[in-house]
Amino acid sequence: MKITILYGTETGNAEMLAEDIQAELEGENEVDCLNLSDMSPSDFDASRFFLLVCSTYGDGDLPASAQPFAEAMNAEKPDLSAIHFAIFGLGDSEYDETFNHGPKKLAELMLAHGARQIGERVAHDASGDDMAEDLAFPWAEEVIAQAGEALGEAA
Amino acid sequence: MSGKIAIVGAGPSGCFLAQALLKAAPGLEVDLIDRLPVPYGLVRYGVAADHQGTKAVSRQFARVFERQGAQFFGNVTLGADVTLETLRAAYDAVVLAAGLSQDRPLAIPGGDLPGVHGAGTLTRALYDHPDACALPDLGPRPLIVGNGNVAIDLLRLLAKTPEEMTGSDLGAGPGEWLAGSGIEEITITGRSPAAQAKFDTVMIKELAKLAGVSIRVIGAGASDDPVEQKKIEAVQALDGIATGPRRITFRFGLTPLAVEGETSAEAVRFATDQDEEVLSCSSVLTAIGFGPAGDLPRDALLADARDAEAGALAPGLYATGWFRRGPRGTIPENRADAQALAARILDDLKSDPDKPGRAILADLAEAVDYTGWTRIDAHETEAAPEGRCRAKIATRAEMLRRARQEERPK
C-alpha cells in the first residue's frame, strides 16, 4: 500500500513516533513521512492512505507544526471525500481536561472536509505505562488492513 | 559533511541541537559536555517530579546518543577540567547551551534574610540534584513571590498530599520532607494583574485536581482581551475549591518592597496600586527568573556577539536555549531555537581536519560517558520503590561509582 504518515509535533515526540511507524511499515508498503507544516491540502492523493500522528499542546491546542496546515485547510476548503485517513494521538493525562484534544481537532478538521476515517482514534498517554510505539504499531497494522478494503473499493 | 562540534550543556537545548545537527549531517562528530555525570539537565532537575509525561522527551535525547552517534562527556566542568579556549581551539564549533541555573535574587531590603529561598535552589534540593543544599524548614505559611510556571510547580508540589506524588520520581528524603512540612497555608503573589500573569493556563487548570486544598483567588480582575480572559477564567475557576485543609491564596498586583523580620523572614511588604500591604509569612520563596551560573562570561559574550539574535557569538562560537534567550520559554521553544541554530552552524561550518576534537577530552579520567549514564539510569529505574518510577542517585560519588560498575550477570 502507498502510505503517507503526516505528523503534527511541538516537542518532537510525535515526529519520533512517526519515523518509528515509517520504519516499521517500510518493506511491505511504500511509506512517506512528512511534517504537517510541509503538507498542502492540495497534496492529498486518493491513491494513498494517510496516517496522521499528532500531539496536543498548551491548553488542548494543535501542536505548532499542525497549525499552518489547519489554517490552509480552513482557507482552501479542499474536497477530501476520496481521501482515507487514520489518526493516532499523543497526549498527557496529567492535563485531563484537554487530554488528546489536538488529534481530536485534527480528526474533526479532516472529517469536516469530507475525508473518511478508518478505525478509531487511538490515544497514547505520556503519563501512562505504555510506550507510544507499542500502541501505534498494532494500530497501524489494524487500520492498514481495514484501509486495504476501503481503498480497494475506491480504486 | 564532516566537522567537530562541542556543545556545552547536555540539557534539552543541547540535546535538541545535537539531534538537529546530526539529522542534517550524520557525519558530524558531536560531543555533549556537562558538568554533571548525568545528562538531560532541566528535564531531570527542573521539570517537576510529578510531570513524568513532560520528561518523556528524554527518549528522543537517548536516541541522539544511541542512534545518531553523539557522545556524552559528563562530569566535565568548563574552566576546571577544560577551558573554553581549549575547546574552541580543538573543535570547529563550540556551542554554549549551559542554561541559566541561578535564581535571580530578590533585590529589595531584607531579600537576603534567612528564610528567603530561591525556587531553583529549593527545587534542586527537592529533585535530588547532587549540588543541592539541604531542604529548609519553610514553616506553616510560606509565601511565593512570582507566579510564572516555576512558581506554579512549586505551589503544586508544596500543596500535594503524599498520595498525589504516586508515579513520580520524588526521592525518599524529599518525600518525607514534603509529607512532614506542616504547611497550613501558601500565598502566591504576582506583580501583574491576573490578565498578564506569566503562568500558562494549563498549569493553573491542573491545580483543580489537588486533593487536599482550599483555594481562594483574590483580585483576579477582568479583561476584554480573549487570551487574557482565558487566564482570568482559569484562575477564577479555582476559587472556592475545597478538597482539604491546606489553604492556598492567589493574590495579584502586588509588587514586593521589602522582606520584614528580625532574624528571618516574617512578612513581605508590597506596593499595591493604591497603597501598601503587608502579608505575614513563615518563609519567602522567590520564583522571579534565573541568571547565569557565573562560570561563563555570558553578559560579555552576548554584548560582543556578531549576531546575538541568531546565537552567533564569535567565529566558531555559538549559544542557544536559555543561555542565549534568557529564562523564558518551555522545552519546544528551545527545540525551535536549536533547530534554527543548527542550520546556521551548518551554514558557517568550515571543517579543519587538523583539529583534534574529542581527543582532548580523552585524558579526563573522571569523565562519564553515555554507557556510564545507562548504568546509572538502569540502577535508578530498578531501585524505584513502590509508587515511584525512579530512585535518583543524589551524590556525585555514587553516580561515578555506578557509572563505572559493569553490570554483573545475575
PDB file of C-alpha atoms in Angstrom, chain B residues 11-161:
ATOM      1  CA  GLY B  11      20.098  19.656  28.754  1.00  0.00           C
ATOM      2  CA  PRO B  12      17.147  19.922  26.375  1.00  0.00           C
ATOM      3  CA  SER B  13      18.659  22.752  24.321  1.00  0.00           C
ATOM      4  CA  GLY B  14      21.965  20.958  23.840  1.00  0.00           C
ATOM      5  CA  CYS B  15      20.285  17.634  23.051  1.00  0.00           C
ATOM      6  CA  PHE B  16      17.862  19.188  20.558  1.00  0.00           C
ATOM      7  CA  LEU B  17      20.780  20.950  18.898  1.00  0.00           C
ATOM      8  CA  ALA B  18      22.758  17.706  18.599  1.00  0.00           C
ATOM      9  CA  GLN B  19      19.637  15.998  17.237  1.00  0.00           C
ATOM     10  CA  ALA B  20      19.124  18.657  14.572  1.00  0.00           C
ATOM     11  CA  LEU B  21      22.815  18.804  13.598  1.00  0.00           C
ATOM     12  CA  LEU B  22      23.124  15.044  13.205  1.00  0.00           C
ATOM     13  CA  LYS B  23      19.826  14.743  11.382  1.00  0.00           C
ATOM     14  CA  ALA B  24      21.045  17.221   8.770  1.00  0.00           C
ATOM     15  CA  ALA B  25      24.645  15.997   8.712  1.00  0.00           C
ATOM     16  CA  PRO B  26      25.065  12.474  10.122  1.00  0.00           C
ATOM     17  CA  GLY B  27      28.823  12.559   9.501  1.00  0.00           C
ATOM     18  CA  LEU B  28      29.496  15.236  12.125  1.00  0.00           C
ATOM     19  CA  GLU B  29      31.261  14.452  15.393  1.00  0.00           C
ATOM     20  CA  VAL B  30      29.030  15.978  18.048  1.00  0.00           C
ATOM     21  CA  ASP B  31      30.044  15.925  21.709  1.00  0.00           C
ATOM     22  CA  LEU B  32      27.811  16.974  24.596  1.00  0.00           C
ATOM     23  CA  ILE B  33      29.767  18.144  27.619  1.00  0.00           C
ATOM     24  CA  ASP B  34      28.069  18.513  31.001  1.00  0.00           C
ATOM     25  CA  ARG B  35      29.336  19.391  34.449  1.00  0.00           C
ATOM     26  CA  LEU B  36      27.064  16.717  35.912  1.00  0.00           C
ATOM     27  CA  PRO B  37      27.745  12.987  35.500  1.00  0.00           C
ATOM     28  CA  VAL B  38      24.203  12.623  34.113  1.00  0.00           C
ATOM     29  CA  PRO B  39      22.620  14.151  31.005  1.00  0.00           C
ATOM     30  CA  TYR B  40      19.331  15.941  30.260  1.00  0.00           C
ATOM     31  CA  GLY B  41      19.735  18.943  32.592  1.00  0.00           C
ATOM     32  CA  LEU B  42      16.409  20.568  33.342  1.00  0.00           C
ATOM     33  CA  VAL B  43      14.439  17.552  32.136  1.00  0.00           C
ATOM     34  CA  ARG B  44      15.937  15.688  35.089  1.00  0.00           C
ATOM     35  CA  TYR B  45      16.297  18.548  37.577  1.00  0.00           C
ATOM     36  CA  GLY B  46      13.833  21.242  36.539  1.00  0.00           C
ATOM     37  CA  VAL B  47      10.723  19.545  35.129  1.00  0.00           C
ATOM     38  CA  ALA B  48       8.633  18.717  38.185  1.00  0.00           C
ATOM     39  CA  ALA B  49       8.840  15.237  39.712  1.00  0.00           C
ATOM     40  CA  ASP B  50       5.101  14.772  39.107  1.00  0.00           C
ATOM     41  CA  HIS B  51       5.321  15.734  35.407  1.00  0.00           C
ATOM     42  CA  GLN B  52       6.697  12.460  34.087  1.00  0.00           C
ATOM     43  CA  GLY B  53       4.856  12.897  30.772  1.00  0.00           C
ATOM     44  CA  THR B  54       6.948  16.006  30.078  1.00  0.00           C
ATOM     45  CA  LYS B  55      10.108  14.076  30.928  1.00  0.00           C
ATOM     46  CA  ALA B  56       9.267  11.550  28.207  1.00  0.00           C
ATOM     47  CA  VAL B  57      11.102  13.882  25.815  1.00  0.00           C
ATOM     48  CA  SER B  58      14.303  12.291  27.148  1.00  0.00           C
ATOM     49  CA  ARG B  59      13.507   9.249  24.984  1.00  0.00           C
ATOM     50  CA  GLN B  60      14.324  11.450  21.993  1.00  0.00           C
ATOM     51  CA  PHE B  61      17.562  12.542  23.631  1.00  0.00           C
ATOM     52  CA  ALA B  62      18.631   8.958  24.356  1.00  0.00           C
ATOM     53  CA  ARG B  63      18.456   8.318  20.618  1.00  0.00           C
ATOM     54  CA  VAL B  64      20.801  11.214  19.916  1.00  0.00           C
ATOM     55  CA  PHE B  65      23.458   9.135  21.681  1.00  0.00           C
ATOM     56  CA  GLU B  66      22.244   5.642  20.833  1.00  0.00           C
ATOM     57  CA  ARG B  67      21.400   6.040  17.147  1.00  0.00           C
ATOM     58  CA  GLN B  68      22.749   9.383  15.956  1.00  0.00           C
ATOM     59  CA  GLY B  69      26.228   8.916  17.368  1.00  0.00           C
ATOM     60  CA  ALA B  70      26.602  11.919  19.659  1.00  0.00           C
ATOM     61  CA  GLN B  71      28.995  11.332  22.546  1.00  0.00           C
ATOM     62  CA  PHE B  72      28.455  12.311  26.166  1.00  0.00           C
ATOM     63  CA  PHE B  73      31.216  13.728  28.351  1.00  0.00           C
ATOM     64  CA  GLY B  74      29.648  14.041  31.781  1.00  0.00           C
ATOM     65  CA  ASN B  75      31.298  15.281  34.962  1.00  0.00           C
ATOM     66  CA  VAL B  76      33.398  17.693  32.893  1.00  0.00           C
ATOM     67  CA  THR B  77      33.419  21.229  34.232  1.00  0.00           C
ATOM     68  CA  LEU B  78      34.273  24.112  31.948  1.00  0.00           C
ATOM     69  CA  GLY B  79      37.055  26.160  33.461  1.00  0.00           C
ATOM     70  CA  ALA B  80      38.244  23.377  35.766  1.00  0.00           C
ATOM     71  CA  ASP B  81      38.610  20.316  33.521  1.00  0.00           C
ATOM     72  CA  VAL B  82      38.833  22.110  30.202  1.00  0.00           C
ATOM     73  CA  THR B  83      38.750  25.783  29.279  1.00  0.00           C
ATOM     74  CA  LEU B  84      36.524  27.380  26.710  1.00  0.00           C
ATOM     75  CA  GLU B  85      39.647  28.481  24.825  1.00  0.00           C
ATOM     76  CA  THR B  86      40.924  24.902  24.649  1.00  0.00           C
ATOM     77  CA  LEU B  87      37.550  23.700  23.371  1.00  0.00           C
ATOM     78  CA  ARG B  88      37.432  26.412  20.731  1.00  0.00           C
ATOM     79  CA  ALA B  89      40.917  25.511  19.556  1.00  0.00           C
ATOM     80  CA  ALA B  90      40.056  21.807  19.367  1.00  0.00           C
ATOM     81  CA  TYR B  91      36.618  21.928  17.712  1.00  0.00           C
ATOM     82  CA  ASP B  92      35.312  23.522  14.535  1.00  0.00           C
ATOM     83  CA  ALA B  93      32.405  24.941  16.525  1.00  0.00           C
ATOM     84  CA  VAL B  94      31.561  25.269  20.209  1.00  0.00           C
ATOM     85  CA  VAL B  95      28.012  25.927  21.384  1.00  0.00           C
ATOM     86  CA  LEU B  96      27.101  27.191  24.826  1.00  0.00           C
ATOM     87  CA  ALA B  97      23.843  25.568  25.909  1.00  0.00           C
ATOM     88  CA  ALA B  98      24.544  25.834  29.611  1.00  0.00           C
ATOM     89  CA  GLY B  99      21.154  27.246  30.559  1.00  0.00           C
ATOM     90  CA  LEU B 100      20.582  29.658  33.416  1.00  0.00           C
ATOM     91  CA  SER B 101      20.640  27.907  36.756  1.00  0.00           C
ATOM     92  CA  GLN B 102      20.895  30.607  39.393  1.00  0.00           C
ATOM     93  CA  ASP B 103      17.838  32.164  40.983  1.00  0.00           C
ATOM     94  CA  ARG B 104      17.511  35.833  40.238  1.00  0.00           C
ATOM     95  CA  PRO B 105      17.858  37.463  43.634  1.00  0.00           C
ATOM     96  CA  LEU B 106      15.003  39.370  45.242  1.00  0.00           C
ATOM     97  CA  ALA B 107      16.755  42.731  45.165  1.00  0.00           C
ATOM     98  CA  ILE B 108      14.791  44.511  47.899  1.00  0.00           C
ATOM     99  CA  PRO B 109      15.596  45.268  51.549  1.00  0.00           C
ATOM    100  CA  GLY B 110      15.522  42.031  53.515  1.00  0.00           C
ATOM    101  CA  GLY B 111      15.755  39.982  50.311  1.00  0.00           C
ATOM    102  CA  ASP B 112      18.771  38.192  51.755  1.00  0.00           C
ATOM    103  CA  LEU B 113      17.235  37.389  55.162  1.00  0.00           C
ATOM    104  CA  PRO B 114      17.298  33.778  56.337  1.00  0.00           C
ATOM    105  CA  GLY B 115      14.031  32.172  55.330  1.00  0.00           C
ATOM    106  CA  VAL B 116      14.127  33.636  51.803  1.00  0.00           C
ATOM    107  CA  HIS B 117      14.702  30.793  49.339  1.00  0.00           C
ATOM    108  CA  GLY B 118      15.042  30.774  45.557  1.00  0.00           C
ATOM    109  CA  ALA B 119      12.786  28.392  43.625  1.00  0.00           C
ATOM    110  CA  GLY B 120      15.743  26.904  41.757  1.00  0.00           C
ATOM    111  CA  THR B 121      17.656  26.251  44.973  1.00  0.00           C
ATOM    112  CA  LEU B 122      14.588  24.654  46.513  1.00  0.00           C
ATOM    113  CA  THR B 123      13.612  22.528  43.524  1.00  0.00           C
ATOM    114  CA  ARG B 124      17.205  21.322  43.061  1.00  0.00           C
ATOM    115  CA  ALA B 125      17.014  20.021  46.637  1.00  0.00           C
ATOM    116  CA  LEU B 126      13.557  18.548  46.012  1.00  0.00           C
ATOM    117  CA  TYR B 127      14.767  16.768  42.889  1.00  0.00           C
ATOM    118  CA  ASP B 128      17.960  15.346  44.436  1.00  0.00           C
ATOM    119  CA  HIS B 129      20.435  17.452  42.452  1.00  0.00           C
ATOM    120  CA  PRO B 130      23.934  16.459  43.616  1.00  0.00           C
ATOM    121  CA  ASP B 131      24.947  20.080  44.276  1.00  0.00           C
ATOM    122  CA  ALA B 132      21.784  20.992  46.183  1.00  0.00           C
ATOM    123  CA  CYS B 133      21.756  22.276  49.727  1.00  0.00           C
ATOM    124  CA  ALA B 134      19.626  20.680  52.427  1.00  0.00           C
ATOM    125  CA  LEU B 135      15.882  21.246  52.291  1.00  0.00           C
ATOM    126  CA  PRO B 136      14.996  24.120  54.638  1.00  0.00           C
ATOM    127  CA  ASP B 137      12.149  24.374  57.119  1.00  0.00           C
ATOM    128  CA  LEU B 138       9.558  26.596  55.453  1.00  0.00           C
ATOM    129  CA  GLY B 139       7.288  26.899  58.472  1.00  0.00           C
ATOM    130  CA  PRO B 140       3.496  26.731  58.291  1.00  0.00           C
ATOM    131  CA  ARG B 141       2.913  29.696  55.955  1.00  0.00           C
ATOM    132  CA  PRO B 142       5.328  30.037  53.017  1.00  0.00           C
ATOM    133  CA  LEU B 143       4.708  32.932  50.643  1.00  0.00           C
ATOM    134  CA  ILE B 144       5.661  32.637  46.986  1.00  0.00           C
ATOM    135  CA  VAL B 145       6.833  35.762  45.132  1.00  0.00           C
ATOM    136  CA  GLY B 146       6.191  35.304  41.427  1.00  0.00           C
ATOM    137  CA  ASN B 147       3.511  33.327  39.573  1.00  0.00           C
ATOM    138  CA  GLY B 148       5.155  32.004  36.451  1.00  0.00           C
ATOM    139  CA  ASN B 149       5.230  28.283  35.696  1.00  0.00           C
ATOM    140  CA  VAL B 150       8.142  27.688  38.072  1.00  0.00           C
ATOM    141  CA  ALA B 151       6.136  29.247  40.898  1.00  0.00           C
ATOM    142  CA  ILE B 152       3.083  27.164  39.994  1.00  0.00           C
ATOM    143  CA  ASP B 153       5.199  23.986  40.004  1.00  0.00           C
ATOM    144  CA  LEU B 154       6.459  24.865  43.461  1.00  0.00           C
ATOM    145  CA  LEU B 155       2.978  25.678  44.703  1.00  0.00           C
ATOM    146  CA  ARG B 156       1.588  22.395  43.390  1.00  0.00           C
ATOM    147  CA  LEU B 157       4.354  20.293  44.929  1.00  0.00           C
ATOM    148  CA  LEU B 158       4.072  22.004  48.304  1.00  0.00           C
ATOM    149  CA  ALA B 159       0.280  21.606  48.196  1.00  0.00           C
ATOM    150  CA  LYS B 160       0.178  17.940  47.258  1.00  0.00           C
ATOM    151  CA  THR B 161      -0.523  15.150  49.698  1.00  0.00           C
TER     152      THR B 161
END
